[in-house]
mmCIF file of C-alpha atoms in Angstrom:
data_model
loop_
_atom_site.group_PDB
_atom_site.id
_atom_site.type_symbol
_atom_site.label_atom_id
_atom_site.label_comp_id
_atom_site.label_asym_id
_atom_site.label_seq_id
_atom_site.Cartn_x
_atom_site.Cartn_y
_atom_site.Cartn_z
ATOM 1 C CA UNK A 1 95.334 65.712 149.296
ATOM 2 C CA UNK A 2 93.964 66.199 145.816
ATOM 3 C CA UNK A 3 95.861 68.213 143.244
ATOM 4 C CA UNK A 4 94.259 71.639 142.877
ATOM 5 C CA UNK A 5 95.833 72.353 139.476
ATOM 6 C CA UNK A 6 93.147 72.911 136.841
ATOM 7 C CA UNK A 7 93.917 71.732 133.289
ATOM 8 C CA UNK A 8 93.817 74.377 130.566
ATOM 9 C CA UNK A 9 90.308 75.105 129.333
ATOM 10 C CA UNK A 10 89.742 74.055 125.740
ATOM 11 C CA UNK A 11 88.738 76.877 123.433
ATOM 12 C CA UNK A 12 85.904 76.212 120.916
ATOM 13 C CA UNK A 13 87.492 74.863 117.763
ATOM 14 C CA UNK A 14 86.024 76.735 114.822
ATOM 15 C CA UNK A 15 85.871 80.096 116.596
ATOM 16 C CA UNK A 16 89.593 80.166 117.251
ATOM 17 C CA UNK A 17 92.642 81.735 115.641
ATOM 18 C CA UNK A 18 94.406 78.389 115.234
ATOM 19 C CA UNK A 19 91.585 77.036 113.093
ATOM 20 C CA UNK A 20 91.617 80.261 111.108
ATOM 21 C CA UNK A 21 95.300 79.583 110.383
ATOM 22 C CA UNK A 22 94.428 76.013 109.339
ATOM 23 C CA UNK A 23 91.812 77.399 106.945
ATOM 24 C CA UNK A 24 94.336 79.889 105.561
ATOM 25 C CA UNK A 25 96.831 77.078 104.931
ATOM 26 C CA UNK A 26 94.083 74.989 103.348
ATOM 27 C CA UNK A 27 93.464 77.789 100.834
ATOM 28 C CA UNK A 28 97.213 78.136 100.324
ATOM 29 C CA UNK A 29 97.454 74.446 99.425
ATOM 30 C CA UNK A 30 94.451 74.687 97.118
ATOM 31 C CA UNK A 31 96.178 77.494 95.213
ATOM 32 C CA UNK A 32 99.534 75.690 95.130
ATOM 33 C CA UNK A 33 97.977 72.519 93.723
ATOM 34 C CA UNK A 34 95.857 74.510 91.281
ATOM 35 C CA UNK A 35 98.937 76.284 89.946
ATOM 36 C CA UNK A 36 100.733 72.960 89.628
ATOM 37 C CA UNK A 37 97.988 70.930 87.962
ATOM 38 C CA UNK A 38 96.329 73.497 85.687
ATOM 39 C CA UNK A 39 98.896 73.132 82.886
ATOM 40 C CA UNK A 40 97.927 69.468 82.522
ATOM 41 C CA UNK A 41 94.521 70.676 81.316
ATOM 42 C CA UNK A 42 95.486 73.878 79.502
ATOM 43 C CA UNK A 43 98.056 71.925 77.471
ATOM 44 C CA UNK A 44 95.182 70.613 75.359
ATOM 45 C CA UNK A 45 94.406 74.180 74.277
ATOM 46 C CA UNK A 46 98.026 75.335 74.136
ATOM 47 C CA UNK A 47 99.197 72.852 71.498
ATOM 48 C CA UNK A 48 97.635 71.280 68.463
ATOM 49 C CA UNK A 49 99.414 67.921 68.650
ATOM 50 C CA UNK A 50 97.311 66.695 71.575
ATOM 51 C CA UNK A 51 94.001 67.445 69.826
ATOM 52 C CA UNK A 52 92.035 64.183 69.635
ATOM 53 C CA UNK A 53 90.511 63.073 66.354
ATOM 54 C CA UNK A 54 86.859 64.089 66.294
ATOM 55 C CA UNK A 55 84.120 61.642 65.428
ATOM 56 C CA UNK A 56 81.960 62.425 62.424
ATOM 57 C CA UNK A 57 78.724 62.421 64.394
ATOM 58 C CA UNK A 58 79.866 64.913 67.044
ATOM 59 C CA UNK A 59 79.537 68.664 66.876
ATOM 60 C CA UNK A 60 82.558 70.834 66.057
ATOM 61 C CA UNK A 61 83.513 74.312 67.196
ATOM 62 C CA UNK A 62 84.985 77.172 65.275
ATOM 63 C CA UNK A 63 88.803 77.437 65.496
ATOM 64 C CA UNK A 64 89.899 79.191 68.638
ATOM 65 C CA UNK A 65 90.994 82.792 68.353
ATOM 66 C CA UNK A 66 94.795 82.849 68.197
ATOM 67 C CA UNK A 67 94.997 86.008 70.292
ATOM 68 C CA UNK A 68 92.874 84.647 73.116
ATOM 69 C CA UNK A 69 94.186 81.094 72.733
ATOM 70 C CA UNK A 70 97.638 81.049 71.116
ATOM 71 C CA UNK A 71 98.632 77.612 69.859
ATOM 72 C CA UNK A 72 102.181 76.247 69.806
ATOM 73 C CA UNK A 73 103.817 73.394 67.919
ATOM 74 C CA UNK A 74 105.379 71.617 70.881
ATOM 75 C CA UNK A 75 106.241 67.936 70.539
ATOM 76 C CA UNK A 76 104.858 65.386 72.992
ATOM 77 C CA UNK A 77 108.354 65.024 74.473
ATOM 78 C CA UNK A 78 108.519 68.755 75.214
ATOM 79 C CA UNK A 79 105.028 68.659 76.686
ATOM 80 C CA UNK A 80 106.060 65.839 79.023
ATOM 81 C CA UNK A 81 109.130 67.775 80.163
ATOM 82 C CA UNK A 82 107.026 70.885 80.803
ATOM 83 C CA UNK A 83 104.503 68.992 82.904
ATOM 84 C CA UNK A 84 107.117 67.126 84.952
ATOM 85 C CA UNK A 85 109.671 69.936 85.347
ATOM 86 C CA UNK A 86 107.866 71.423 88.332
ATOM 87 C CA UNK A 87 108.536 68.249 90.328
ATOM 88 C CA UNK A 88 112.296 68.663 89.910
ATOM 89 C CA UNK A 89 112.076 72.016 91.637
ATOM 90 C CA UNK A 90 109.887 70.572 94.403
ATOM 91 C CA UNK A 91 112.280 67.677 94.982
ATOM 92 C CA UNK A 92 115.354 69.901 95.126
ATOM 93 C CA UNK A 93 113.813 72.274 97.668
ATOM 94 C CA UNK A 94 112.643 69.745 100.257
ATOM 95 C CA UNK A 95 115.746 69.250 102.408
ATOM 96 C CA UNK A 96 116.915 72.915 102.322
ATOM 97 C CA UNK A 97 113.383 74.075 103.144
ATOM 98 C CA UNK A 98 113.145 71.702 106.096
ATOM 99 C CA UNK A 99 116.473 72.936 107.438
ATOM 100 C CA UNK A 100 115.821 76.634 106.890
ATOM 101 C CA UNK A 101 112.374 76.418 108.495
ATOM 102 C CA UNK A 102 114.069 76.053 111.855
ATOM 103 C CA UNK A 103 116.192 79.171 111.288
ATOM 104 C CA UNK A 104 114.213 81.810 109.413
ATOM 105 C CA UNK A 105 110.781 83.381 109.873
ATOM 106 C CA UNK A 106 107.933 81.078 108.845
ATOM 107 C CA UNK A 107 105.781 84.089 108.063
ATOM 108 C CA UNK A 108 108.286 85.285 105.484
ATOM 109 C CA UNK A 109 109.149 81.839 104.108
ATOM 110 C CA UNK A 110 105.578 80.618 103.508
ATOM 111 C CA UNK A 111 104.291 83.988 102.336
ATOM 112 C CA UNK A 112 107.230 84.713 100.038
ATOM 113 C CA UNK A 113 107.209 81.195 98.586
ATOM 114 C CA UNK A 114 103.493 81.432 97.775
ATOM 115 C CA UNK A 115 103.930 84.928 96.319
ATOM 116 C CA UNK A 116 106.871 83.948 94.097
ATOM 117 C CA UNK A 117 105.172 80.744 92.940
ATOM 118 C CA UNK A 118 102.160 82.861 91.980
ATOM 119 C CA UNK A 119 104.284 85.421 90.140
ATOM 120 C CA UNK A 120 105.926 82.709 88.046
ATOM 121 C CA UNK A 121 102.453 81.300 87.337
ATOM 122 C CA UNK A 122 101.493 84.725 85.953
ATOM 123 C CA UNK A 123 104.611 84.676 83.756
ATOM 124 C CA UNK A 124 103.915 81.342 82.044
ATOM 125 C CA UNK A 125 101.714 82.717 79.199
ATOM 126 C CA UNK A 126 104.380 85.331 78.440
ATOM 127 C CA UNK A 127 107.166 82.734 78.696
ATOM 128 C CA UNK A 128 105.327 80.539 76.191
ATOM 129 C CA UNK A 129 105.629 83.309 73.613
ATOM 130 C CA UNK A 130 109.432 83.177 73.898
ATOM 131 C CA UNK A 131 109.754 79.408 73.631
ATOM 132 C CA UNK A 132 109.441 76.152 75.499
ATOM 133 C CA UNK A 133 112.781 76.543 77.322
ATOM 134 C CA UNK A 134 111.547 79.564 79.247
ATOM 135 C CA UNK A 135 108.343 77.762 80.211
ATOM 136 C CA UNK A 136 110.384 74.863 81.599
ATOM 137 C CA UNK A 137 112.578 77.263 83.576
ATOM 138 C CA UNK A 138 109.507 78.980 85.011
ATOM 139 C CA UNK A 139 108.029 75.642 86.018
ATOM 140 C CA UNK A 140 111.223 74.498 87.757
ATOM 141 C CA UNK A 141 111.484 77.764 89.717
ATOM 142 C CA UNK A 142 107.779 77.547 90.497
ATOM 143 C CA UNK A 143 108.387 74.054 91.889
ATOM 144 C CA UNK A 144 111.224 75.322 94.072
ATOM 145 C CA UNK A 145 108.960 77.842 95.782
ATOM 146 C CA UNK A 146 106.045 75.415 96.033
ATOM 147 C CA UNK A 147 108.318 72.895 97.730
ATOM 148 C CA UNK A 148 109.355 75.555 100.227
ATOM 149 C CA UNK A 149 105.736 76.520 100.929
ATOM 150 C CA UNK A 150 104.596 72.916 101.373
ATOM 151 C CA UNK A 151 107.464 71.912 103.659
ATOM 152 C CA UNK A 152 107.770 74.987 105.867
ATOM 153 C CA UNK A 153 104.063 75.276 106.571
ATOM 154 C CA UNK A 154 104.220 72.070 108.635
ATOM 155 C CA UNK A 155 106.443 73.832 111.177
ATOM 156 C CA UNK A 156 103.630 76.314 111.889
ATOM 157 C CA UNK A 157 101.936 73.733 114.101
ATOM 158 C CA UNK A 158 104.882 73.457 116.471
ATOM 159 C CA UNK A 159 103.684 76.600 118.239
ATOM 160 C CA UNK A 160 100.039 76.720 117.152
ATOM 161 C CA UNK A 161 98.705 73.161 117.564
ATOM 162 C CA UNK A 162 98.026 71.701 121.028
ATOM 163 C CA UNK A 163 99.124 68.024 121.182
ATOM 164 C CA UNK A 164 95.564 66.668 121.116
ATOM 165 C CA UNK A 165 94.727 68.714 118.000
ATOM 166 C CA UNK A 166 97.884 68.315 115.938
ATOM 167 C CA UNK A 167 96.478 65.627 113.649
ATOM 168 C CA UNK A 168 93.187 67.457 113.235
ATOM 169 C CA UNK A 169 94.751 70.814 112.360
ATOM 170 C CA UNK A 170 97.382 69.263 110.088
ATOM 171 C CA UNK A 171 94.850 67.145 108.198
ATOM 172 C CA UNK A 172 92.561 70.154 107.770
ATOM 173 C CA UNK A 173 95.339 72.302 106.302
ATOM 174 C CA UNK A 174 96.737 69.519 104.090
ATOM 175 C CA UNK A 175 93.291 68.680 102.749
ATOM 176 C CA UNK A 176 93.820 71.592 100.366
ATOM 177 C CA UNK A 177 96.273 69.386 98.467
ATOM 178 C CA UNK A 178 93.356 67.082 97.677
ATOM 179 C CA UNK A 179 90.835 69.831 97.036
ATOM 180 C CA UNK A 180 93.091 71.780 94.648
ATOM 181 C CA UNK A 181 93.016 69.283 91.738
ATOM 182 C CA UNK A 182 89.261 68.988 92.147
ATOM 183 C CA UNK A 183 88.894 72.789 91.778
ATOM 184 C CA UNK A 184 91.123 72.770 88.693
ATOM 185 C CA UNK A 185 89.158 69.974 87.044
ATOM 186 C CA UNK A 186 85.884 71.773 87.689
ATOM 187 C CA UNK A 187 86.681 75.276 86.410
ATOM 188 C CA UNK A 188 89.661 75.135 84.039
ATOM 189 C CA UNK A 189 87.627 73.963 81.066
ATOM 190 C CA UNK A 190 85.099 76.777 81.501
ATOM 191 C CA UNK A 191 87.845 79.384 81.756
ATOM 192 C CA UNK A 192 89.593 78.085 78.626
ATOM 193 C CA UNK A 193 86.359 78.104 76.620
ATOM 194 C CA UNK A 194 85.129 81.510 77.726
ATOM 195 C CA UNK A 195 88.269 83.555 78.437
ATOM 196 C CA UNK A 196 91.150 81.617 76.890
ATOM 197 C CA UNK A 197 93.790 79.384 78.435
ATOM 198 C CA UNK A 198 96.144 82.245 79.520
ATOM 199 C CA UNK A 199 93.433 83.438 81.908
ATOM 200 C CA UNK A 200 93.762 80.154 83.834
ATOM 201 C CA UNK A 201 97.305 81.115 84.827
ATOM 202 C CA UNK A 202 96.340 84.736 85.425
ATOM 203 C CA UNK A 203 93.437 83.794 87.717
ATOM 204 C CA UNK A 204 95.311 81.204 89.801
ATOM 205 C CA UNK A 205 98.383 83.436 89.918
ATOM 206 C CA UNK A 206 96.398 86.483 91.028
ATOM 207 C CA UNK A 207 94.571 84.442 93.685
ATOM 208 C CA UNK A 208 97.931 83.248 95.000
ATOM 209 C CA UNK A 209 99.299 86.809 95.175
ATOM 210 C CA UNK A 210 96.213 88.013 97.054
ATOM 211 C CA UNK A 211 96.370 85.060 99.446
ATOM 212 C CA UNK A 212 100.066 85.645 100.159
ATOM 213 C CA UNK A 213 99.325 89.262 101.119
ATOM 214 C CA UNK A 214 96.536 88.015 103.371
ATOM 215 C CA UNK A 215 99.025 85.596 104.966
ATOM 216 C CA UNK A 216 101.479 88.410 105.724
ATOM 217 C CA UNK A 217 98.724 90.386 107.434
ATOM 218 C CA UNK A 218 96.966 87.633 109.416
ATOM 219 C CA UNK A 219 99.669 85.158 110.416
ATOM 220 C CA UNK A 220 101.928 85.541 113.447
ATOM 221 C CA UNK A 221 104.728 83.136 114.372
ATOM 222 C CA UNK A 222 103.731 82.744 118.004
ATOM 223 C CA UNK A 223 100.285 82.783 119.655
ATOM 224 C CA UNK A 224 101.690 85.170 122.255
ATOM 225 C CA UNK A 225 102.265 87.804 119.564
ATOM 226 C CA UNK A 226 98.910 87.621 117.759
ATOM 227 C CA UNK A 227 96.879 90.787 118.434
ATOM 228 C CA UNK A 228 93.476 89.174 117.832
ATOM 229 C CA UNK A 229 93.816 85.969 119.856
ATOM 230 C CA UNK A 230 91.719 85.666 122.984
ATOM 231 C CA UNK A 231 93.386 85.321 126.352
ATOM 232 C CA UNK A 232 91.792 81.922 126.974
ATOM 233 C CA UNK A 233 93.009 80.478 123.655
ATOM 234 C CA UNK A 234 96.502 81.873 124.171
ATOM 235 C CA UNK A 235 96.713 80.290 127.623
ATOM 236 C CA UNK A 236 95.332 77.006 126.329
ATOM 237 C CA UNK A 237 97.878 76.724 123.505
ATOM 238 C CA UNK A 238 100.931 77.882 125.437
ATOM 239 C CA UNK A 239 100.197 75.648 128.439
ATOM 240 C CA UNK A 240 99.521 72.570 126.307
ATOM 241 C CA UNK A 241 102.477 72.823 123.946
ATOM 242 C CA UNK A 242 105.896 71.262 124.282
ATOM 243 C CA UNK A 243 108.655 72.763 122.127
ATOM 244 C CA UNK A 244 109.996 70.610 119.229
ATOM 245 C CA UNK A 245 112.807 70.842 116.631
ATOM 246 C CA UNK A 246 111.463 72.137 113.257
ATOM 247 C CA UNK A 247 113.671 69.913 111.103
ATOM 248 C CA UNK A 248 112.620 66.712 112.857
ATOM 249 C CA UNK A 249 108.951 67.646 112.536
ATOM 250 C CA UNK A 250 109.316 68.065 108.782
ATOM 251 C CA UNK A 251 111.166 64.797 108.142
ATOM 252 C CA UNK A 252 108.078 62.507 107.986
ATOM 253 C CA UNK A 253 106.463 64.825 105.428
ATOM 254 C CA UNK A 254 109.704 65.131 103.477
ATOM 255 C CA UNK A 255 110.119 61.375 103.143
ATOM 256 C CA UNK A 256 106.413 60.940 102.375
ATOM 257 C CA UNK A 257 106.890 63.338 99.461
ATOM 258 C CA UNK A 258 109.958 61.441 98.221
ATOM 259 C CA UNK A 259 108.186 58.082 98.513
ATOM 260 C CA UNK A 260 105.202 59.463 96.582
ATOM 261 C CA UNK A 261 107.446 60.488 93.671
ATOM 262 C CA UNK A 262 109.229 57.127 93.852
ATOM 263 C CA UNK A 263 105.921 55.243 93.820
ATOM 264 C CA UNK A 264 104.658 57.101 90.756
ATOM 265 C CA UNK A 265 107.893 56.502 88.865
ATOM 266 C CA UNK A 266 108.055 52.815 89.774
ATOM 267 C CA UNK A 267 104.423 52.229 88.794
ATOM 268 C CA UNK A 268 104.972 53.829 85.380
ATOM 269 C CA UNK A 269 108.157 51.782 84.819
ATOM 270 C CA UNK A 270 106.368 48.529 85.652
ATOM 271 C CA UNK A 271 103.542 49.441 83.284
ATOM 272 C CA UNK A 272 105.620 50.807 80.376
ATOM 273 C CA UNK A 273 107.914 47.770 80.344
ATOM 274 C CA UNK A 274 105.031 45.287 80.720
ATOM 275 C CA UNK A 275 106.573 43.871 83.881
ATOM 276 C CA UNK A 276 103.208 43.706 85.648
ATOM 277 C CA UNK A 277 99.608 44.176 84.617
ATOM 278 C CA UNK A 278 97.830 47.391 85.578
ATOM 279 C CA UNK A 279 95.637 45.619 88.144
ATOM 280 C CA UNK A 280 98.657 43.917 89.722
ATOM 281 C CA UNK A 281 100.472 47.266 89.947
ATOM 282 C CA UNK A 282 97.523 48.921 91.671
ATOM 283 C CA UNK A 283 97.193 46.052 94.153
ATOM 284 C CA UNK A 284 100.945 45.909 94.806
ATOM 285 C CA UNK A 285 101.304 49.599 95.636
ATOM 286 C CA UNK A 286 98.117 49.592 97.706
ATOM 287 C CA UNK A 287 99.500 46.591 99.604
ATOM 288 C CA UNK A 288 102.728 48.480 100.306
ATOM 289 C CA UNK A 289 100.918 51.711 101.156
ATOM 290 C CA UNK A 290 98.553 50.127 103.689
ATOM 291 C CA UNK A 291 100.544 47.210 105.117
ATOM 292 C CA UNK A 292 103.945 48.867 105.635
ATOM 293 C CA UNK A 293 102.577 51.769 107.747
ATOM 294 C CA UNK A 294 100.742 49.212 109.884
ATOM 295 C CA UNK A 295 103.918 47.164 110.391
ATOM 296 C CA UNK A 296 106.070 50.183 111.203
ATOM 297 C CA UNK A 297 103.424 51.439 113.619
ATOM 298 C CA UNK A 298 103.673 48.146 115.516
ATOM 299 C CA UNK A 299 107.460 48.512 115.461
ATOM 300 C CA UNK A 300 106.981 51.967 116.925
ATOM 301 C CA UNK A 301 105.168 50.385 119.873
ATOM 302 C CA UNK A 302 107.486 47.468 120.586
ATOM 303 C CA UNK A 303 110.910 48.102 119.025
ATOM 304 C CA UNK A 304 111.546 51.833 119.466
ATOM 305 C CA UNK A 305 113.541 51.810 122.695
ATOM 306 C CA UNK A 306 115.565 54.925 121.803
ATOM 307 C CA UNK A 307 114.901 58.399 120.436
ATOM 308 C CA UNK A 308 116.503 57.579 117.088
ATOM 309 C CA UNK A 309 114.551 54.339 116.786
ATOM 310 C CA UNK A 310 111.324 56.192 117.460
ATOM 311 C CA UNK A 311 112.129 58.791 114.799
ATOM 312 C CA UNK A 312 113.028 56.151 112.193
ATOM 313 C CA UNK A 313 109.850 54.122 112.671
ATOM 314 C CA UNK A 314 107.724 57.272 112.853
ATOM 315 C CA UNK A 315 109.169 58.523 109.555
ATOM 316 C CA UNK A 316 108.755 55.131 107.861
ATOM 317 C CA UNK A 317 105.200 54.689 109.151
ATOM 318 C CA UNK A 318 104.254 58.065 107.686
ATOM 319 C CA UNK A 319 106.301 57.910 104.472
ATOM 320 C CA UNK A 320 105.433 54.405 103.259
ATOM 321 C CA UNK A 321 101.762 55.333 103.105
ATOM 322 C CA UNK A 322 102.689 57.346 99.995
ATOM 323 C CA UNK A 323 103.017 54.080 98.047
ATOM 324 C CA UNK A 324 99.228 54.310 97.726
ATOM 325 C CA UNK A 325 99.884 57.075 95.183
ATOM 326 C CA UNK A 326 100.655 54.314 92.683
ATOM 327 C CA UNK A 327 97.703 52.233 93.823
ATOM 328 C CA UNK A 328 94.313 53.027 95.258
ATOM 329 C CA UNK A 329 94.685 56.821 95.103
ATOM 330 C CA UNK A 330 94.927 56.794 91.285
ATOM 331 C CA UNK A 331 92.719 53.760 90.708
ATOM 332 C CA UNK A 332 89.621 55.897 90.148
ATOM 333 C CA UNK A 333 91.221 57.226 86.965
ATOM 334 C CA UNK A 334 91.512 53.645 85.685
ATOM 335 C CA UNK A 335 87.923 52.580 86.258
ATOM 336 C CA UNK A 336 86.011 55.826 85.598
ATOM 337 C CA UNK A 337 88.029 58.559 83.869
ATOM 338 C CA UNK A 338 84.810 60.183 82.686
ATOM 339 C CA UNK A 339 83.722 60.844 86.276
ATOM 340 C CA UNK A 340 87.172 61.248 87.813
ATOM 341 C CA UNK A 341 86.620 64.781 89.113
ATOM 342 C CA UNK A 342 83.318 63.934 90.792
ATOM 343 C CA UNK A 343 84.464 60.610 92.243
ATOM 344 C CA UNK A 344 87.735 62.082 93.483
ATOM 345 C CA UNK A 345 85.895 64.864 95.236
ATOM 346 C CA UNK A 346 83.420 62.350 96.706
ATOM 347 C CA UNK A 347 86.156 60.045 98.013
ATOM 348 C CA UNK A 348 88.077 63.036 99.383
ATOM 349 C CA UNK A 349 85.042 64.000 101.446
ATOM 350 C CA UNK A 350 84.839 60.456 102.835
ATOM 351 C CA UNK A 351 88.568 60.459 103.589
ATOM 352 C CA UNK A 352 88.469 63.835 105.327
ATOM 353 C CA UNK A 353 85.452 62.724 107.355
ATOM 354 C CA UNK A 354 87.384 59.651 108.432
ATOM 355 C CA UNK A 355 90.305 61.857 109.459
ATOM 356 C CA UNK A 356 88.085 64.074 111.592
ATOM 357 C CA UNK A 357 86.404 61.039 113.216
ATOM 358 C CA UNK A 358 89.797 59.453 113.900
ATOM 359 C CA UNK A 359 91.053 62.646 115.549
ATOM 360 C CA UNK A 360 87.965 62.803 117.755
ATOM 361 C CA UNK A 361 88.198 59.129 118.743
ATOM 362 C CA UNK A 362 91.897 59.563 119.526
ATOM 363 C CA UNK A 363 91.141 62.488 121.814
ATOM 364 C CA UNK A 364 88.434 60.491 123.614
ATOM 365 C CA UNK A 365 90.737 57.497 124.146
ATOM 366 C CA UNK A 366 93.586 59.671 125.407
ATOM 367 C CA UNK A 367 91.316 61.451 127.867
ATOM 368 C CA UNK A 368 89.602 58.318 129.238
ATOM 369 C CA UNK A 369 92.275 55.616 129.156
ATOM 370 C CA UNK A 370 95.221 56.336 131.435
ATOM 371 C CA UNK A 371 96.922 52.936 131.170
ATOM 372 C CA UNK A 372 97.719 52.179 127.530
ATOM 373 C CA UNK A 373 95.841 54.608 125.254
ATOM 374 C CA UNK A 374 98.382 54.649 122.415
ATOM 375 C CA UNK A 375 98.369 50.858 122.260
ATOM 376 C CA UNK A 376 94.653 50.906 121.512
ATOM 377 C CA UNK A 377 94.986 53.767 119.034
ATOM 378 C CA UNK A 378 97.748 52.089 117.040
ATOM 379 C CA UNK A 379 95.980 48.720 116.996
ATOM 380 C CA UNK A 380 92.816 50.426 115.720
ATOM 381 C CA UNK A 381 94.852 52.027 112.934
ATOM 382 C CA UNK A 382 96.487 48.693 112.044
ATOM 383 C CA UNK A 383 93.113 46.942 111.984
ATOM 384 C CA UNK A 384 91.647 49.664 109.772
ATOM 385 C CA UNK A 385 94.526 49.357 107.295
ATOM 386 C CA UNK A 386 94.381 45.551 107.160
ATOM 387 C CA UNK A 387 90.596 45.412 106.713
ATOM 388 C CA UNK A 388 90.730 48.081 104.000
ATOM 389 C CA UNK A 389 93.557 46.238 102.256
ATOM 390 C CA UNK A 390 91.704 42.894 102.239
ATOM 391 C CA UNK A 391 88.593 44.571 100.830
ATOM 392 C CA UNK A 392 90.613 46.270 98.100
ATOM 393 C CA UNK A 393 92.549 43.142 97.108
ATOM 394 C CA UNK A 394 89.278 41.233 96.678
ATOM 395 C CA UNK A 395 87.218 43.807 94.781
ATOM 396 C CA UNK A 396 89.729 46.044 92.972
ATOM 397 C CA UNK A 397 89.446 46.509 89.196
ATOM 398 C CA UNK A 398 91.671 48.326 86.734
ATOM 399 C CA UNK A 399 89.592 48.508 83.571
ATOM 400 C CA UNK A 400 86.954 51.089 82.667
ATOM 401 C CA UNK A 401 83.631 49.994 84.093
ATOM 402 C CA UNK A 402 80.532 49.729 81.904
ATOM 403 C CA UNK A 403 78.714 52.478 83.794
ATOM 404 C CA UNK A 404 81.621 54.862 83.177
ATOM 405 C CA UNK A 405 81.985 54.321 79.440
ATOM 406 C CA UNK A 406 81.104 57.208 77.153
ATOM 407 C CA UNK A 407 78.224 56.735 74.746
ATOM 408 C CA UNK A 408 77.892 58.482 71.413
ATOM 409 C CA UNK A 409 74.442 59.427 70.154
ATOM 410 C CA UNK A 410 74.098 59.086 66.383
ATOM 411 C CA UNK A 411 71.598 61.426 64.720
ATOM 412 C CA UNK A 412 69.960 60.699 61.358
#
């Protein structure tokens, strides 16, 4: 006799509460990255020691108004500490945030972390008036709260993402980390020129405060408690989900973050000490970032006979992909710094499209192949990584290309 149990009906994707939450987290990540990256651009207006020497045949502007654009005499060493100090806070907060996310309210943790990060962003122009030490302190504290927001938000999908949509919803929300720098590169220069560099911090800080309030109003921990969710979507999510441990879910993202910082530091050490050429460094880290995840994914299929083995290979397969941070992901800046913002945005669109296609293909394979679907999925991923790696190793460059070089027009 045939089984009369009907599988849960799938709710339309983009008209659902869960995709609204993914969009909200996407905006949260855009704001977080904007607050983090904007000082890299405003630093040019904040200090006079980074001002490049102007060419005689280029136009000059009047000196900036000191009230709208205060200028400080910070050394290059102090500037480097200011820009990097936020990462110390992020690094310190990762493990505690992952642990606490399984204990305390996600609504309060994500919302409060975003709010406090935004408040310290608003304080940076004022802190600059009192000295560089206070700016560094603000940046470290800002990093602490950003680390909490970035880590704890992953736990949201334990109760909100059906198994067949986990990758899709996670990639959509995390895409804000890629979109944020693009937004900063596009608008920061205009804000500095028209309103002054302090307004960059005020705008991104105010947007973060407003978004955190929106988060407190719209987000609920459990689909069963959300007042606006439809009955069909609630039944679909609750029937499809299996409960997980919040700390274990955050570990792959935690180690990916650590590996990304490690990759950036190692690449700079190799370059500063002339151990390897720039092209060799880019190829080496791309090799590690594409080949190691493929190898650990195969290990996940054939060598993970226990729960702990599965967790280890799953973490390594996810984390080692961050080695690409020192390779292909920054390579655009080497070959075309003039068009970095445009090209980064263009490649991000291609990458996000690939992620959406991969999620769709995975769902199709899982629904149609009952024998060994994950074997096919993992082998497709391995093949994609290997083919991409071979292409990159053959055609990669590390010097500025002729089409990306700036030209100066000389007028008689």
